[in-house]
Amino acid sequence: MARFRTRFLVKPFPELRGHGLRLCSWDPESDRDVEAWLRGRTDPEFQRWNSPLREVTDIDGARDALRSRAESAADGSAASFRVTDADTGATLGHIGVNEIDIVTRCARVGYWVLPQARGHRVATRALALASRWALTELGLHRLELGHALGHDASCRIAKRCGFLPEGTLRDAMFEAGHRDAFRDVHLHARLATDPEPGAP
């Protein structure tokens, strides 16, 4: 446990590079970052499959959300990465290692990809990169990934990256656009002791 705590306390979280991507921190003071976050969170496909507790509908809300992400990174409870093309620096999406628990050495991962970047396995490559970092350098033991039941693309991404299906959580998230109706979640997880999946 002491070795894990030592690794965990090394902040800020590093930039990650690999698979043609560069994962770096979001900057809440960058208009470009804020606009990209707003585009991602207001995208109809994102809203179809996700039910965030705090909706983002405008620039001010997007900036506040990124400031909250920066605070979580500063206290070590979550690592939020802007997914960019390693060559051009263009923003492609987001991946987060969230709800980091240093006692159980567990966290939850989530991601989204901007519409113009879809179809190039951005989420698969980003998940492979972030999960490898979390399970080795950060020292976590378990990563969980949950997606709305029926989101087949997310299910395939999870499996490609070594996240094994563990079952269905009944009524574990809100229906899209509702706070009075629920839907099931398909749970996947990957352990530090699981075999390393092939290159994405």
PDB file of C-alpha atoms in Angstrom:
ATOM      1  CA  MET A   1       0.000   0.000   0.000  1.00  0.00           C
ATOM      2  CA  ALA A   2       2.817   2.435   0.814  1.00  0.00           C
ATOM      3  CA  ARG A   3       4.331   1.917  -2.650  1.00  0.00           C
ATOM      4  CA  PHE A   4       0.969   2.650  -4.264  1.00  0.00           C
ATOM      5  CA  ARG A   5       0.507   5.806  -2.183  1.00  0.00           C
ATOM      6  CA  THR A   6       3.948   7.055  -3.210  1.00  0.00           C
ATOM      7  CA  ARG A   7       3.117   6.613  -6.895  1.00  0.00           C
ATOM      8  CA  PHE A   8      -0.342   8.091  -6.430  1.00  0.00           C
ATOM      9  CA  LEU A   9       0.937  11.265  -4.789  1.00  0.00           C
ATOM     10  CA  VAL A  10       3.100  12.167  -7.788  1.00  0.00           C
ATOM     11  CA  LYS A  11       1.041  14.933  -9.384  1.00  0.00           C
ATOM     12  CA  PRO A  12       0.121  16.532 -11.680  1.00  0.00           C
ATOM     13  CA  PHE A  13      -0.837  13.478 -13.673  1.00  0.00           C
ATOM     14  CA  PRO A  14       1.497  13.040 -16.657  1.00  0.00           C
ATOM     15  CA  GLU A  15       0.851  13.386 -20.356  1.00  0.00           C
ATOM     16  CA  LEU A  16       0.484  10.008 -22.042  1.00  0.00           C
ATOM     17  CA  ARG A  17       1.666   9.170 -25.554  1.00  0.00           C
ATOM     18  CA  GLY A  18       1.119   6.122 -27.724  1.00  0.00           C
ATOM     19  CA  HIS A  19      -0.965   4.575 -30.508  1.00  0.00           C
ATOM     20  CA  GLY A  20      -0.809   7.850 -32.456  1.00  0.00           C
ATOM     21  CA  LEU A  21      -2.344   9.823 -29.595  1.00  0.00           C
ATOM     22  CA  ARG A  22      -1.278  12.326 -26.980  1.00  0.00           C
ATOM     23  CA  LEU A  23      -3.376  12.490 -23.793  1.00  0.00           C
ATOM     24  CA  CYS A  24      -2.995  15.754 -21.885  1.00  0.00           C
ATOM     25  CA  SER A  25      -4.881  17.813 -19.319  1.00  0.00           C
ATOM     26  CA  TRP A  26      -7.847  19.958 -20.274  1.00  0.00           C
ATOM     27  CA  ASP A  27      -7.237  23.686 -19.701  1.00  0.00           C
ATOM     28  CA  PRO A  28     -10.331  25.480 -18.360  1.00  0.00           C
ATOM     29  CA  GLU A  29      -8.798  28.827 -19.311  1.00  0.00           C
ATOM     30  CA  SER A  30      -8.352  27.832 -22.968  1.00  0.00           C
ATOM     31  CA  ASP A  31     -11.292  28.902 -25.140  1.00  0.00           C
ATOM     32  CA  ARG A  32     -10.408  26.166 -27.607  1.00  0.00           C
ATOM     33  CA  ASP A  33     -10.529  23.469 -24.916  1.00  0.00           C
ATOM     34  CA  VAL A  34     -13.798  24.820 -23.519  1.00  0.00           C
ATOM     35  CA  GLU A  35     -15.420  24.899 -26.969  1.00  0.00           C
ATOM     36  CA  ALA A  36     -14.294  21.317 -27.667  1.00  0.00           C
ATOM     37  CA  TRP A  37     -15.716  20.160 -24.325  1.00  0.00           C
ATOM     38  CA  LEU A  38     -19.026  21.858 -25.112  1.00  0.00           C
ATOM     39  CA  ARG A  39     -19.169  20.241 -28.565  1.00  0.00           C
ATOM     40  CA  GLY A  40     -18.524  16.815 -27.084  1.00  0.00           C
ATOM     41  CA  ARG A  41     -21.052  17.076 -24.280  1.00  0.00           C
ATOM     42  CA  THR A  42     -23.847  18.526 -26.431  1.00  0.00           C
ATOM     43  CA  ASP A  43     -23.366  16.045 -29.276  1.00  0.00           C
ATOM     44  CA  PRO A  44     -26.624  14.085 -29.822  1.00  0.00           C
ATOM     45  CA  GLU A  45     -24.800  10.739 -29.833  1.00  0.00           C
ATOM     46  CA  PHE A  46     -23.158  11.540 -26.487  1.00  0.00           C
ATOM     47  CA  GLN A  47     -26.513  12.565 -25.036  1.00  0.00           C
ATOM     48  CA  ARG A  48     -28.176   9.420 -26.376  1.00  0.00           C
ATOM     49  CA  TRP A  49     -25.928   7.112 -24.361  1.00  0.00           C
ATOM     50  CA  ASN A  50     -24.904   9.200 -21.353  1.00  0.00           C
ATOM     51  CA  SER A  51     -26.809  10.701 -18.439  1.00  0.00           C
ATOM     52  CA  PRO A  52     -24.433  13.109 -16.672  1.00  0.00           C
ATOM     53  CA  LEU A  53     -25.599  14.419 -13.317  1.00  0.00           C
ATOM     54  CA  ARG A  54     -24.515  17.906 -14.359  1.00  0.00           C
ATOM     55  CA  GLU A  55     -25.569  18.895 -17.853  1.00  0.00           C
ATOM     56  CA  VAL A  56     -23.417  21.212 -19.940  1.00  0.00           C
ATOM     57  CA  THR A  57     -25.386  23.448 -22.287  1.00  0.00           C
ATOM     58  CA  ASP A  58     -23.267  26.569 -22.804  1.00  0.00           C
ATOM     59  CA  ILE A  59     -19.724  27.964 -22.694  1.00  0.00           C
ATOM     60  CA  ASP A  60     -19.947  29.022 -19.048  1.00  0.00           C
ATOM     61  CA  GLY A  61     -21.133  25.562 -18.022  1.00  0.00           C
ATOM     62  CA  ALA A  62     -18.368  23.918 -20.036  1.00  0.00           C
ATOM     63  CA  ARG A  63     -15.722  26.117 -18.392  1.00  0.00           C
ATOM     64  CA  ASP A  64     -17.106  25.364 -14.929  1.00  0.00           C
ATOM     65  CA  ALA A  65     -17.049  21.639 -15.734  1.00  0.00           C
ATOM     66  CA  LEU A  66     -13.405  21.800 -16.797  1.00  0.00           C
ATOM     67  CA  ARG A  67     -12.492  23.765 -13.665  1.00  0.00           C
ATOM     68  CA  SER A  68     -14.155  21.041 -11.600  1.00  0.00           C
ATOM     69  CA  ARG A  69     -12.141  18.430 -13.524  1.00  0.00           C
ATOM     70  CA  ALA A  70      -8.943  20.340 -12.779  1.00  0.00           C
ATOM     71  CA  GLU A  71      -9.810  20.399  -9.060  1.00  0.00           C
ATOM     72  CA  SER A  72     -10.372  16.635  -9.093  1.00  0.00           C
ATOM     73  CA  ALA A  73      -6.994  16.144 -10.763  1.00  0.00           C
ATOM     74  CA  ALA A  74      -5.348  18.386  -8.163  1.00  0.00           C
ATOM     75  CA  ASP A  75      -6.748  16.365  -5.249  1.00  0.00           C
ATOM     76  CA  GLY A  76      -6.031  13.060  -7.002  1.00  0.00           C
ATOM     77  CA  SER A  77      -9.621  11.821  -7.204  1.00  0.00           C
ATOM     78  CA  ALA A  78      -9.746  11.740 -11.015  1.00  0.00           C
ATOM     79  CA  ALA A  79      -7.536  12.166 -14.066  1.00  0.00           C
ATOM     80  CA  SER A  80      -9.164  13.810 -17.087  1.00  0.00           C
ATOM     81  CA  PHE A  81      -7.345  13.681 -20.401  1.00  0.00           C
ATOM     82  CA  ARG A  82      -7.956  15.619 -23.597  1.00  0.00           C
ATOM     83  CA  VAL A  83      -7.380  13.074 -26.370  1.00  0.00           C
ATOM     84  CA  THR A  84      -5.418  14.645 -29.225  1.00  0.00           C
ATOM     85  CA  ASP A  85      -3.789  13.554 -32.452  1.00  0.00           C
ATOM     86  CA  ALA A  86      -0.094  13.091 -31.699  1.00  0.00           C
ATOM     87  CA  ASP A  87       0.965  14.773 -34.944  1.00  0.00           C
ATOM     88  CA  THR A  88      -1.481  17.644 -35.407  1.00  0.00           C
ATOM     89  CA  GLY A  89      -2.554  18.318 -31.819  1.00  0.00           C
ATOM     90  CA  ALA A  90      -6.216  18.337 -32.887  1.00  0.00           C
ATOM     91  CA  THR A  91      -8.666  17.508 -30.105  1.00  0.00           C
ATOM     92  CA  LEU A  92     -10.376  14.167 -30.781  1.00  0.00           C
ATOM     93  CA  GLY A  93     -12.230  13.480 -27.545  1.00  0.00           C
ATOM     94  CA  HIS A  94     -11.927  12.790 -23.833  1.00  0.00           C
ATOM     95  CA  ILE A  95     -11.017   9.951 -21.500  1.00  0.00           C
ATOM     96  CA  GLY A  96     -11.169  10.019 -17.736  1.00  0.00           C
ATOM     97  CA  VAL A  97      -9.976   7.767 -14.935  1.00  0.00           C
ATOM     98  CA  ASN A  98     -12.622   8.708 -12.392  1.00  0.00           C
ATOM     99  CA  GLU A  99     -13.597   8.022  -8.798  1.00  0.00           C
ATOM    100  CA  ILE A 100     -10.070   6.900  -7.913  1.00  0.00           C
ATOM    101  CA  ASP A 101     -10.134   5.058  -4.594  1.00  0.00           C
ATOM    102  CA  ILE A 102      -6.655   4.731  -3.106  1.00  0.00           C
ATOM    103  CA  VAL A 103      -7.844   2.246  -0.478  1.00  0.00           C
ATOM    104  CA  THR A 104      -9.380  -0.336  -2.812  1.00  0.00           C
ATOM    105  CA  ARG A 105      -7.106   0.732  -5.713  1.00  0.00           C
ATOM    106  CA  CYS A 106     -10.148   0.921  -7.977  1.00  0.00           C
ATOM    107  CA  ALA A 107     -11.409   3.529 -10.452  1.00  0.00           C
ATOM    108  CA  ARG A 108     -13.981   3.958 -13.215  1.00  0.00           C
ATOM    109  CA  VAL A 109     -13.193   4.933 -16.781  1.00  0.00           C
ATOM    110  CA  GLY A 110     -15.303   6.883 -19.237  1.00  0.00           C
ATOM    111  CA  TYR A 111     -14.714   8.390 -22.659  1.00  0.00           C
ATOM    112  CA  TRP A 112     -16.284  10.167 -25.608  1.00  0.00           C
ATOM    113  CA  VAL A 113     -15.123  11.035 -29.125  1.00  0.00           C
ATOM    114  CA  LEU A 114     -16.003  14.107 -31.175  1.00  0.00           C
ATOM    115  CA  PRO A 115     -18.164  13.352 -34.241  1.00  0.00           C
ATOM    116  CA  GLN A 116     -15.470  14.238 -36.788  1.00  0.00           C
ATOM    117  CA  ALA A 117     -12.996  11.831 -35.140  1.00  0.00           C
ATOM    118  CA  ARG A 118     -15.230   8.754 -35.108  1.00  0.00           C
ATOM    119  CA  GLY A 119     -14.444   5.711 -37.199  1.00  0.00           C
ATOM    120  CA  HIS A 120     -10.703   5.751 -36.448  1.00  0.00           C
ATOM    121  CA  ARG A 121     -10.670   3.706 -33.213  1.00  0.00           C
ATOM    122  CA  VAL A 122      -9.849   6.799 -31.177  1.00  0.00           C
ATOM    123  CA  ALA A 123     -11.734   5.507 -28.119  1.00  0.00           C
ATOM    124  CA  THR A 124     -10.057   2.096 -28.357  1.00  0.00           C
ATOM    125  CA  ARG A 125      -6.587   3.597 -28.616  1.00  0.00           C
ATOM    126  CA  ALA A 126      -7.218   6.115 -25.826  1.00  0.00           C
ATOM    127  CA  LEU A 127      -8.678   3.468 -23.521  1.00  0.00           C
ATOM    128  CA  ALA A 128      -5.719   1.151 -24.136  1.00  0.00           C
ATOM    129  CA  LEU A 129      -3.283   3.948 -23.310  1.00  0.00           C
ATOM    130  CA  ALA A 130      -5.080   5.293 -20.236  1.00  0.00           C
ATOM    131  CA  SER A 131      -5.888   1.904 -18.724  1.00  0.00           C
ATOM    132  CA  ARG A 132      -2.311   0.665 -19.109  1.00  0.00           C
ATOM    133  CA  TRP A 133      -1.074   3.791 -17.298  1.00  0.00           C
ATOM    134  CA  ALA A 134      -3.662   3.437 -14.528  1.00  0.00           C
ATOM    135  CA  LEU A 135      -2.912  -0.251 -13.909  1.00  0.00           C
ATOM    136  CA  THR A 136       0.872   0.087 -14.016  1.00  0.00           C
ATOM    137  CA  GLU A 137       2.278   3.542 -13.314  1.00  0.00           C
ATOM    138  CA  LEU A 138      -0.600   4.738 -11.125  1.00  0.00           C
ATOM    139  CA  GLY A 139      -0.757   1.363  -9.396  1.00  0.00           C
ATOM    140  CA  LEU A 140      -4.487   0.667  -9.504  1.00  0.00           C
ATOM    141  CA  HIS A 141      -5.686  -2.927  -9.299  1.00  0.00           C
ATOM    142  CA  ARG A 142      -9.162  -2.686 -10.853  1.00  0.00           C
ATOM    143  CA  LEU A 143     -10.744  -0.495 -13.511  1.00  0.00           C
ATOM    144  CA  GLU A 144     -14.476  -0.551 -14.131  1.00  0.00           C
ATOM    145  CA  LEU A 145     -16.278   0.527 -17.288  1.00  0.00           C
ATOM    146  CA  GLY A 146     -20.042   0.789 -17.488  1.00  0.00           C
ATOM    147  CA  HIS A 147     -22.151   1.651 -20.529  1.00  0.00           C
ATOM    148  CA  ALA A 148     -25.855   1.823 -21.209  1.00  0.00           C
ATOM    149  CA  LEU A 149     -27.235  -1.561 -22.209  1.00  0.00           C
ATOM    150  CA  GLY A 150     -27.530  -1.640 -25.983  1.00  0.00           C
ATOM    151  CA  HIS A 151     -24.530   0.583 -26.652  1.00  0.00           C
ATOM    152  CA  ASP A 152     -22.832  -2.075 -28.751  1.00  0.00           C
ATOM    153  CA  ALA A 153     -19.967   0.131 -29.961  1.00  0.00           C
ATOM    154  CA  SER A 154     -18.873   0.861 -26.395  1.00  0.00           C
ATOM    155  CA  CYS A 155     -19.171  -2.822 -25.552  1.00  0.00           C
ATOM    156  CA  ARG A 156     -16.821  -3.730 -28.415  1.00  0.00           C
ATOM    157  CA  ILE A 157     -14.312  -1.056 -27.348  1.00  0.00           C
ATOM    158  CA  ALA A 158     -14.279  -2.390 -23.784  1.00  0.00           C
ATOM    159  CA  LYS A 159     -13.701  -5.978 -24.919  1.00  0.00           C
ATOM    160  CA  ARG A 160     -10.904  -4.981 -27.327  1.00  0.00           C
ATOM    161  CA  CYS A 161      -9.090  -3.323 -24.418  1.00  0.00           C
ATOM    162  CA  GLY A 162      -9.329  -6.325 -22.109  1.00  0.00           C
ATOM    163  CA  PHE A 163     -12.353  -5.213 -20.051  1.00  0.00           C
ATOM    164  CA  LEU A 164     -14.265  -8.415 -19.415  1.00  0.00           C
ATOM    165  CA  PRO A 165     -18.070  -8.369 -19.150  1.00  0.00           C
ATOM    166  CA  GLU A 166     -19.201  -8.901 -15.560  1.00  0.00           C
ATOM    167  CA  GLY A 167     -22.965  -8.547 -15.782  1.00  0.00           C
ATOM    168  CA  THR A 168     -25.864  -6.142 -15.926  1.00  0.00           C
ATOM    169  CA  LEU A 169     -26.608  -3.524 -13.276  1.00  0.00           C
ATOM    170  CA  ARG A 170     -30.356  -3.003 -13.191  1.00  0.00           C
ATOM    171  CA  ASP A 171     -31.640   0.596 -13.431  1.00  0.00           C
ATOM    172  CA  ALA A 172     -28.162   1.934 -12.683  1.00  0.00           C
ATOM    173  CA  MET A 173     -28.327   5.109 -14.793  1.00  0.00           C
ATOM    174  CA  PHE A 174     -30.920   7.619 -15.930  1.00  0.00           C
ATOM    175  CA  GLU A 175     -32.622   7.283 -19.267  1.00  0.00           C
ATOM    176  CA  ALA A 176     -31.348   9.815 -21.788  1.00  0.00           C
ATOM    177  CA  GLY A 177     -32.789  13.234 -21.001  1.00  0.00           C
ATOM    178  CA  HIS A 178     -34.736  12.043 -17.942  1.00  0.00           C
ATOM    179  CA  ARG A 179     -34.343  12.128 -14.190  1.00  0.00           C
ATOM    180  CA  ASP A 180     -37.451  10.066 -13.451  1.00  0.00           C
ATOM    181  CA  ALA A 181     -36.713   6.931 -15.493  1.00  0.00           C
ATOM    182  CA  PHE A 182     -33.839   4.485 -15.405  1.00  0.00           C
ATOM    183  CA  ARG A 183     -32.019   2.039 -17.678  1.00  0.00           C
ATOM    184  CA  ASP A 184     -29.669  -0.876 -17.212  1.00  0.00           C
ATOM    185  CA  VAL A 185     -25.889  -0.678 -17.373  1.00  0.00           C
ATOM    186  CA  HIS A 186     -23.545  -3.326 -18.758  1.00  0.00           C
ATOM    187  CA  LEU A 187     -20.514  -3.577 -16.469  1.00  0.00           C
ATOM    188  CA  HIS A 188     -16.999  -4.472 -17.648  1.00  0.00           C
ATOM    189  CA  ALA A 189     -13.791  -4.565 -15.615  1.00  0.00           C
ATOM    190  CA  ARG A 190     -10.089  -5.089 -16.099  1.00  0.00           C
ATOM    191  CA  LEU A 191      -7.623  -6.131 -13.400  1.00  0.00           C
ATOM    192  CA  ALA A 192      -3.932  -5.410 -13.215  1.00  0.00           C
ATOM    193  CA  THR A 193      -3.431  -9.197 -13.180  1.00  0.00           C
ATOM    194  CA  ASP A 194      -5.419  -9.788 -16.396  1.00  0.00           C
ATOM    195  CA  PRO A 195      -3.499 -10.648 -19.584  1.00  0.00           C
ATOM    196  CA  GLU A 196      -2.418  -7.627 -21.597  1.00  0.00           C
ATOM    197  CA  PRO A 197      -4.683  -7.284 -24.671  1.00  0.00           C
ATOM    198  CA  GLY A 198      -3.198  -6.994 -28.142  1.00  0.00           C
ATOM    199  CA  ALA A 199      -2.297  -3.633 -29.651  1.00  0.00           C
ATOM    200  CA  PRO A 200      -5.374  -1.617 -30.650  1.00  0.00           C
TER     201      PRO A 200
END
